Short mmCIF file of C-alpha atoms and ligand atoms in Angstrom, two decimals:
data_model
loop_
_atom_site.label_atom_id
_atom_site.label_comp_id
_atom_site.label_asym_id
_atom_site.label_seq_id
_atom_site.Cartn_x
_atom_site.Cartn_y
_atom_site.Cartn_z
CA MET A 1358 105.45 93.44 90.00
CA LYS A 1359 103.92 96.53 88.42
CA TYR A 1360 105.81 99.83 88.22
CA LEU A 1361 105.10 103.55 88.05
CA LYS A 1362 107.23 105.11 85.33
CA PHE A 1363 109.10 108.38 85.67
CA LYS A 1364 110.25 110.90 83.06
CA ASP A 1365 113.92 110.12 83.67
CA GLY A 1366 113.28 106.47 82.80
CA SER A 1367 113.30 105.18 86.37
CA LYS A 1368 110.57 102.83 87.62
CA MET A 1369 109.05 102.65 91.11
CA PRO A 1370 107.65 99.23 92.13
CA VAL A 1371 104.02 99.82 93.15
CA ILE A 1372 104.35 97.99 96.47
CA GLY A 1373 106.97 99.24 98.87
CA LEU A 1374 107.81 98.63 102.51
CA GLY A 1375 106.81 101.44 104.86
CA THR A 1376 109.07 102.14 107.85
CA TRP A 1377 107.07 104.69 109.86
CA LYS A 1378 106.66 103.28 113.40
CA SER A 1379 109.11 100.43 112.71
CA SER A 1380 111.16 100.34 115.86
CA PRO A 1381 114.95 100.48 115.53
CA GLY A 1382 115.21 97.07 117.20
CA LYS A 1383 113.07 95.40 114.53
CA VAL A 1384 113.52 97.37 111.35
CA LYS A 1385 116.88 95.95 110.31
CA ASP A 1386 115.49 92.39 110.14
CA ALA A 1387 112.31 93.66 108.49
CA LEU A 1388 114.36 95.25 105.71
CA GLN A 1389 116.58 92.25 105.25
CA ASN A 1390 113.54 89.94 105.05
CA ALA A 1391 111.64 92.26 102.74
CA ILE A 1392 114.47 92.51 100.23
CA GLN A 1393 114.95 88.75 100.32
CA PHE A 1394 111.21 88.24 99.74
CA GLY A 1395 111.39 90.47 96.66
CA TYR A 1396 110.59 94.01 97.83
CA ARG A 1397 112.42 96.54 95.66
CA HIS A 1398 110.91 99.72 97.10
CA ILE A 1399 111.58 101.08 100.59
CA ASP A 1400 109.95 104.18 102.04
CA CYS A 1401 111.84 106.07 104.76
CA ALA A 1402 111.95 109.47 106.43
CA ALA A 1403 114.34 111.32 108.70
CA VAL A 1404 111.60 111.91 111.29
CA TYR A 1405 110.97 108.18 111.71
CA GLN A 1406 114.26 108.16 113.65
CA ASN A 1407 115.30 104.76 112.36
CA GLU A 1408 117.17 105.52 109.12
CA LYS A 1409 120.47 104.17 110.56
CA GLU A 1410 118.91 100.76 111.20
CA VAL A 1411 117.04 100.91 107.87
CA GLY A 1412 120.44 101.50 106.26
CA GLU A 1413 121.88 98.44 107.99
CA GLY A 1414 118.87 96.41 106.83
CA ILE A 1415 119.24 97.62 103.24
CA LYS A 1416 122.90 96.65 103.26
CA ALA A 1417 122.17 93.22 104.73
CA GLY A 1418 119.19 92.70 102.40
CA LEU A 1419 121.12 93.57 99.25
CA ALA A 1420 123.90 91.20 100.32
CA SER A 1421 121.58 88.28 101.07
CA ALA A 1422 119.49 88.79 97.91
CA GLY A 1423 122.71 89.24 95.89
CA ILE A 1424 121.45 92.35 94.09
CA PRO A 1425 123.09 95.73 93.47
CA ARG A 1426 121.79 98.93 95.07
CA GLU A 1427 120.53 100.10 91.65
CA GLU A 1428 117.78 97.46 91.78
CA LEU A 1429 116.26 99.06 94.85
CA TRP A 1430 114.03 102.15 94.94
CA VAL A 1431 114.64 104.17 98.11
CA THR A 1432 112.54 107.19 99.12
CA SER A 1433 113.27 109.52 102.03
CA LYS A 1434 111.73 112.78 103.21
CA LEU A 1435 112.91 116.22 104.29
CA TRP A 1436 111.68 117.08 107.76
CA ASN A 1437 109.84 120.32 108.55
CA ASN A 1438 112.84 121.81 110.38
CA ALA A 1439 115.00 121.85 107.24
CA HIS A 1440 112.98 123.86 104.71
CA LYS A 1441 115.38 126.81 104.53
CA LYS A 1442 117.56 126.65 101.45
CA GLU A 1443 120.75 126.29 103.48
CA ASP A 1444 119.27 123.42 105.53
CA VAL A 1445 118.10 121.14 102.70
CA LEU A 1446 121.44 119.73 101.58
CA PRO A 1447 122.72 118.95 105.12
CA ALA A 1448 119.42 117.19 105.95
CA LEU A 1449 119.62 115.15 102.76
CA LYS A 1450 123.26 114.26 103.41
CA LYS A 1451 122.39 113.09 106.93
CA SER A 1452 119.70 110.75 105.53
CA LEU A 1453 122.13 109.47 102.89
CA ALA A 1454 124.81 108.83 105.51
CA ASP A 1455 122.36 107.05 107.84
CA LEU A 1456 120.98 104.96 104.98
CA GLN A 1457 124.55 104.22 103.76
CA LEU A 1458 123.60 105.35 100.26
CA ASN A 1459 125.14 107.81 97.84
CA TYR A 1460 121.86 108.72 96.15
CA LEU A 1461 118.11 108.49 96.75
CA ASP A 1462 115.61 107.49 94.09
CA LEU A 1463 113.12 109.97 95.51
CA TYR A 1464 113.23 112.77 98.07
CA LEU A 1465 110.01 114.37 99.28
CA ILE A 1466 109.10 117.52 101.20
CA HIS A 1467 107.40 115.71 104.07
CA TRP A 1468 104.73 118.34 104.96
CA PRO A 1469 103.82 121.83 103.73
CA VAL A 1470 104.73 123.06 107.21
CA VAL A 1471 107.84 124.85 108.46
CA PHE A 1472 109.49 124.61 111.88
CA LYS A 1473 112.42 126.66 113.08
CA SER A 1474 115.72 124.99 112.22
CA ASN A 1475 116.57 124.18 115.85
CA ILE A 1476 113.38 122.17 116.48
CA GLU A 1477 114.14 118.47 116.76
CA GLY A 1478 111.16 116.25 116.06
CA PHE A 1479 107.93 118.04 116.94
CA PRO A 1480 107.22 121.63 118.07
CA LYS A 1481 106.05 122.40 121.59
CA ASN A 1482 104.31 125.71 120.89
CA GLU A 1483 103.47 128.21 118.16
CA GLU A 1484 106.82 129.95 118.56
CA ASP A 1485 108.52 126.86 117.13
CA PHE A 1486 106.84 127.33 113.72
CA LEU A 1487 107.68 129.61 110.84
CA ALA A 1488 105.03 130.85 108.41
CA LEU A 1489 104.95 129.61 104.83
CA ASP A 1490 105.64 133.12 103.58
CA GLU A 1491 108.78 133.27 105.74
CA VAL A 1492 110.17 130.13 104.08
CA PRO A 1493 108.11 129.61 100.92
CA ILE A 1494 107.82 126.12 99.47
CA ILE A 1495 109.51 127.33 96.28
CA GLU A 1496 112.67 128.13 98.28
CA THR A 1497 112.77 124.55 99.58
CA TRP A 1498 111.86 123.20 96.15
CA ASN A 1499 114.70 125.05 94.41
CA ALA A 1500 117.14 123.58 96.94
CA MET A 1501 115.73 120.12 96.16
CA ILE A 1502 116.31 120.78 92.43
CA GLU A 1503 119.89 121.80 93.23
CA ALA A 1504 120.44 118.51 95.13
CA LYS A 1505 119.02 116.65 92.13
CA ASN A 1506 121.41 118.49 89.82
CA GLN A 1507 124.26 117.38 92.06
CA GLY A 1508 123.25 113.74 91.50
CA LEU A 1509 122.22 113.11 95.11
CA ILE A 1510 118.57 112.48 94.23
CA LYS A 1511 117.03 111.04 91.09
CA ASN A 1512 113.48 112.34 91.55
CA ILE A 1513 111.88 114.98 93.75
CA GLY A 1514 108.38 115.24 95.08
CA VAL A 1515 106.15 116.26 97.95
CA SER A 1516 103.95 114.70 100.60
CA ASN A 1517 100.67 115.79 102.17
CA PHE A 1518 100.09 118.46 99.51
CA SER A 1519 96.55 119.60 98.64
CA ILE A 1520 95.55 120.48 95.06
CA LYS A 1521 95.94 124.15 95.93
CA LYS A 1522 99.48 123.68 97.27
CA LEU A 1523 100.42 121.66 94.20
CA GLU A 1524 98.99 124.39 91.96
CA ASP A 1525 100.93 127.09 93.84
CA LEU A 1526 104.12 125.12 93.39
CA ILE A 1527 103.73 124.17 89.72
CA ASP A 1528 102.87 127.76 88.87
CA GLN A 1529 106.35 128.71 90.05
CA THR A 1530 108.55 126.00 88.57
CA GLU A 1531 109.12 124.03 85.41
CA ASP A 1532 110.38 121.09 87.44
CA PHE A 1533 107.08 119.60 88.63
CA PRO A 1534 106.92 117.22 91.59
CA THR A 1535 106.98 113.64 90.34
CA VAL A 1536 105.15 112.23 93.39
CA ASN A 1537 102.71 113.37 96.05
CA GLN A 1538 102.61 110.91 98.95
CA VAL A 1539 99.34 111.14 100.87
CA GLU A 1540 97.01 109.09 103.03
CA LEU A 1541 94.77 106.92 100.82
CA HIS A 1542 92.58 103.91 101.60
CA PRO A 1543 88.93 102.94 101.05
CA TYR A 1544 87.77 105.37 103.78
CA LEU A 1545 89.72 108.22 102.11
CA HIS A 1546 89.60 108.02 98.32
CA GLN A 1547 90.66 111.62 97.54
CA ASP A 1548 89.35 111.23 93.97
CA GLU A 1549 89.76 114.92 93.07
CA LEU A 1550 93.39 114.91 94.15
CA LEU A 1551 93.98 111.65 92.25
CA GLN A 1552 92.50 113.13 89.07
CA PHE A 1553 94.44 116.38 89.44
CA CYS A 1554 97.71 114.48 89.93
CA GLN A 1555 97.05 112.13 87.04
CA SER A 1556 96.33 115.06 84.73
CA HIS A 1557 99.69 116.63 85.71
CA LYS A 1558 101.65 113.36 85.57
CA ILE A 1559 102.25 113.42 89.32
CA HIS A 1560 102.20 109.91 90.81
CA LEU A 1561 100.41 109.34 94.10
CA THR A 1562 101.78 107.05 96.80
CA ALA A 1563 99.29 105.78 99.39
CA TYR A 1564 100.39 105.89 103.03
CA SER A 1565 98.52 104.35 105.99
CA PRO A 1566 96.86 101.90 103.58
CA LEU A 1567 95.93 99.56 106.45
CA GLY A 1568 94.81 102.30 108.83
CA SER A 1569 98.10 102.54 110.76
CA GLY A 1570 96.70 100.75 113.81
CA ASP A 1571 100.09 100.93 115.55
CA ARG A 1572 100.03 104.72 116.02
CA THR A 1573 100.49 105.95 119.58
CA PRO A 1574 97.27 106.37 121.62
CA GLN A 1575 97.70 110.18 121.46
CA MET A 1576 97.46 110.00 117.67
CA LYS A 1577 94.26 107.95 117.71
CA ALA A 1578 90.64 109.01 117.90
CA ASP A 1579 88.43 107.01 120.31
CA ASP A 1580 85.91 106.13 117.62
CA GLU A 1581 88.28 105.20 114.78
CA PRO A 1582 86.76 102.93 112.17
CA SER A 1583 88.75 99.78 111.39
CA LEU A 1584 89.69 99.09 107.77
CA LEU A 1585 90.97 95.58 108.43
CA GLU A 1586 87.68 94.61 110.09
CA ASN A 1587 85.34 96.33 107.66
CA GLU A 1588 82.54 93.98 106.57
CA ILE A 1589 82.84 94.70 102.86
CA VAL A 1590 86.62 94.30 102.96
CA LEU A 1591 86.20 91.00 104.83
CA LYS A 1592 83.58 89.80 102.36
CA ILE A 1593 85.82 90.55 99.35
CA ALA A 1594 88.79 88.90 101.09
CA ASN A 1595 86.69 85.84 101.74
CA LYS A 1596 85.59 85.68 98.11
CA HIS A 1597 89.20 85.82 96.85
CA LYS A 1598 90.58 83.62 99.64
CA CYS A 1599 93.05 86.33 100.59
CA SER A 1600 93.54 88.52 103.66
CA PRO A 1601 91.76 91.86 104.28
CA ALA A 1602 95.16 93.59 104.11
CA GLN A 1603 95.70 92.18 100.63
CA VAL A 1604 92.33 93.57 99.48
CA LEU A 1605 93.25 97.02 100.82
CA LEU A 1606 96.66 96.99 99.15
CA LYS A 1607 95.43 95.77 95.79
CA TRP A 1608 92.74 98.48 95.91
CA SER A 1609 95.55 101.07 95.89
CA VAL A 1610 97.34 99.38 93.01
CA GLU A 1611 94.10 99.17 90.97
CA ARG A 1612 93.73 102.94 91.32
CA GLY A 1613 97.12 103.50 89.71
CA THR A 1614 98.99 104.54 92.85
CA SER A 1615 101.88 102.95 94.68
CA VAL A 1616 101.38 101.81 98.27
CA ILE A 1617 103.70 101.44 101.26
CA PRO A 1618 102.31 99.11 103.97
CA LYS A 1619 104.42 99.03 107.11
CA SER A 1620 105.19 95.73 108.78
CA THR A 1621 108.04 94.35 110.83
CA ASN A 1622 106.54 90.86 110.87
CA ALA A 1623 108.10 88.48 108.32
CA GLN A 1624 104.82 86.68 107.56
CA ARG A 1625 102.89 89.90 107.00
CA ILE A 1626 105.72 91.47 104.99
CA LYS A 1627 105.47 88.50 102.61
CA GLU A 1628 101.67 88.55 102.58
CA ASN A 1629 101.57 92.27 101.70
CA LEU A 1630 103.85 91.83 98.68
CA LYS A 1631 101.69 88.96 97.44
CA SER A 1632 98.65 91.26 97.32
CA ILE A 1633 99.73 92.05 93.76
CA ASP A 1634 98.31 88.63 92.76
CA VAL A 1635 94.78 89.31 94.06
CA ASN A 1636 92.37 89.88 91.17
CA LEU A 1637 89.87 92.49 92.33
CA THR A 1638 86.92 92.80 89.94
CA GLY A 1639 85.15 95.98 88.83
CA GLU A 1640 82.33 94.94 91.13
CA ASP A 1641 84.74 94.69 94.10
CA MET A 1642 86.13 98.15 93.31
CA ASN A 1643 82.58 99.56 93.11
CA GLU A 1644 81.75 98.10 96.48
CA LEU A 1645 84.92 99.53 97.98
CA LYS A 1646 84.00 102.91 96.50
CA THR A 1647 80.92 103.04 98.74
CA LEU A 1648 83.20 103.06 101.81
CA ASP A 1649 84.62 106.53 101.18
CA LYS A 1650 83.93 108.74 104.18
CA HIS A 1651 86.82 111.23 103.86
CA TYR A 1652 88.31 109.78 107.04
CA ARG A 1653 91.91 110.59 107.95
CA TYR A 1654 93.80 108.45 110.45
CA VAL A 1655 96.76 110.83 110.26
CA ASN A 1656 95.23 114.24 110.56
CA GLY A 1657 97.87 116.86 109.82
CA LYS A 1658 95.69 119.48 111.41
CA PHE A 1659 97.85 118.97 114.49
CA PHE A 1660 100.39 121.08 112.56
CA GLU A 1661 97.97 123.91 111.89
CA THR A 1662 98.68 127.26 113.46
CA THR A 1663 96.56 130.35 113.23
CA SER A 1664 99.14 132.97 114.07
CA LYS A 1665 101.67 131.52 111.60
CA TYR A 1666 99.06 130.53 108.98
CA HIS A 1667 99.30 126.84 108.08
CA ASN A 1668 96.14 125.36 106.58
CA ILE A 1669 97.25 121.84 105.74
CA TYR A 1670 94.42 120.66 103.52
CA ASP A 1671 93.21 124.10 102.34
CA ASP A 1672 89.70 123.24 103.42
P1 LIG B 2283 103.02 94.66 112.07
O1 LIG B 2283 104.16 95.61 111.83
O2 LIG B 2283 103.10 93.97 113.39
O3 LIG B 2283 102.79 93.70 110.93
P2 LIG B 2283 99.99 101.03 107.92
O4 LIG B 2283 100.83 100.45 106.84
O5 LIG B 2283 98.63 101.47 107.45
O6 LIG B 2283 100.71 102.13 108.68
O7 LIG B 2283 99.63 99.88 108.98
C1 LIG B 2283 100.64 99.31 109.78
C2 LIG B 2283 99.98 98.43 110.82
O8 LIG B 2283 99.34 97.32 110.16
C3 LIG B 2283 100.97 97.83 111.77
O9 LIG B 2283 100.35 97.70 113.03
C4 LIG B 2283 101.26 96.45 111.17
O10 LIG B 2283 101.67 95.55 112.18
C5 LIG B 2283 99.90 96.09 110.63
N1 LIG B 2283 99.97 95.17 109.48
C6 LIG B 2283 100.86 95.16 108.48
N2 LIG B 2283 100.58 94.22 107.57
C7 LIG B 2283 99.47 93.59 108.02
C8 LIG B 2283 98.68 92.51 107.53
N3 LIG B 2283 99.00 91.88 106.41
N4 LIG B 2283 97.60 92.15 108.27
C9 LIG B 2283 97.28 92.77 109.42
N5 LIG B 2283 97.98 93.80 109.92
C10 LIG B 2283 99.07 94.21 109.23
#
């Protein structure tokens, strides 16, 4: 396995198991299988509403693989209803309790969006939001630093942050985010963001690397392009005698990011980890470069409000 290295000496395995959309009934077995197959990186979030079962799976997986918790990298994310400084620690402690852990390797601000503290899950109308100047990101960030100083988190970072939002944040702190987790795949290269992050030693993690085909119908556009059925992806997979998913995952690794494919299927969990062994050539990468069409499967614009100014991608 390859790793991304962090300032504090910790190392994140570049392929992790995603748990968004993994149903509580399946995710425990998925985790146990994944850890047994060799996964050492798990990506979670409070809003996925399955951290209790993920915790059971982690416990079972560590026991069956016979490894200590320290060998596993676990990420979780602060939901949008807990950005106020007094809400950060309780939200973190809830994730830790559900995951049955006493520290996280990485904790991320999930979105640069704020909901009122009493909103569970998703808002119903504009009144459920707060503006970013009512609860600035730096307030949330300083509470994350405090949790790190208490030993509850090893690294802190963000998710779904544009270059502008990263710049705003790093202008106000000496403790830079270590990771920005964003959507990345051959239809959405985000080269400028990648270069900006690399120049500031911020690692990128690629979510929805396979196109997240299991999103609910409400989250899908009618004319969505398929990554797994793309002709160039299929051609490269054929050439290397591997699966299209493995091409997509190794593409992320070749670009220097980590990647968190979600699966609850034992065969596909194994297959995704093995993508590390696919040898994509420079020519393959060049062909995949031609696929960029700035396409987002997970378009955070559904969080945008005009009255409470949230411009997710600053475009
Ligand atoms: P399943 O959980 O049944 O394996 P993403 O990581 O982009 O969110 O994509 C997740 C979707 O991709 C899920 O529907 C998942 O289904 C499917 N998936 C995961 N791994 C593979 C694979 N190796 N080949 C095809 N589909 C996959």
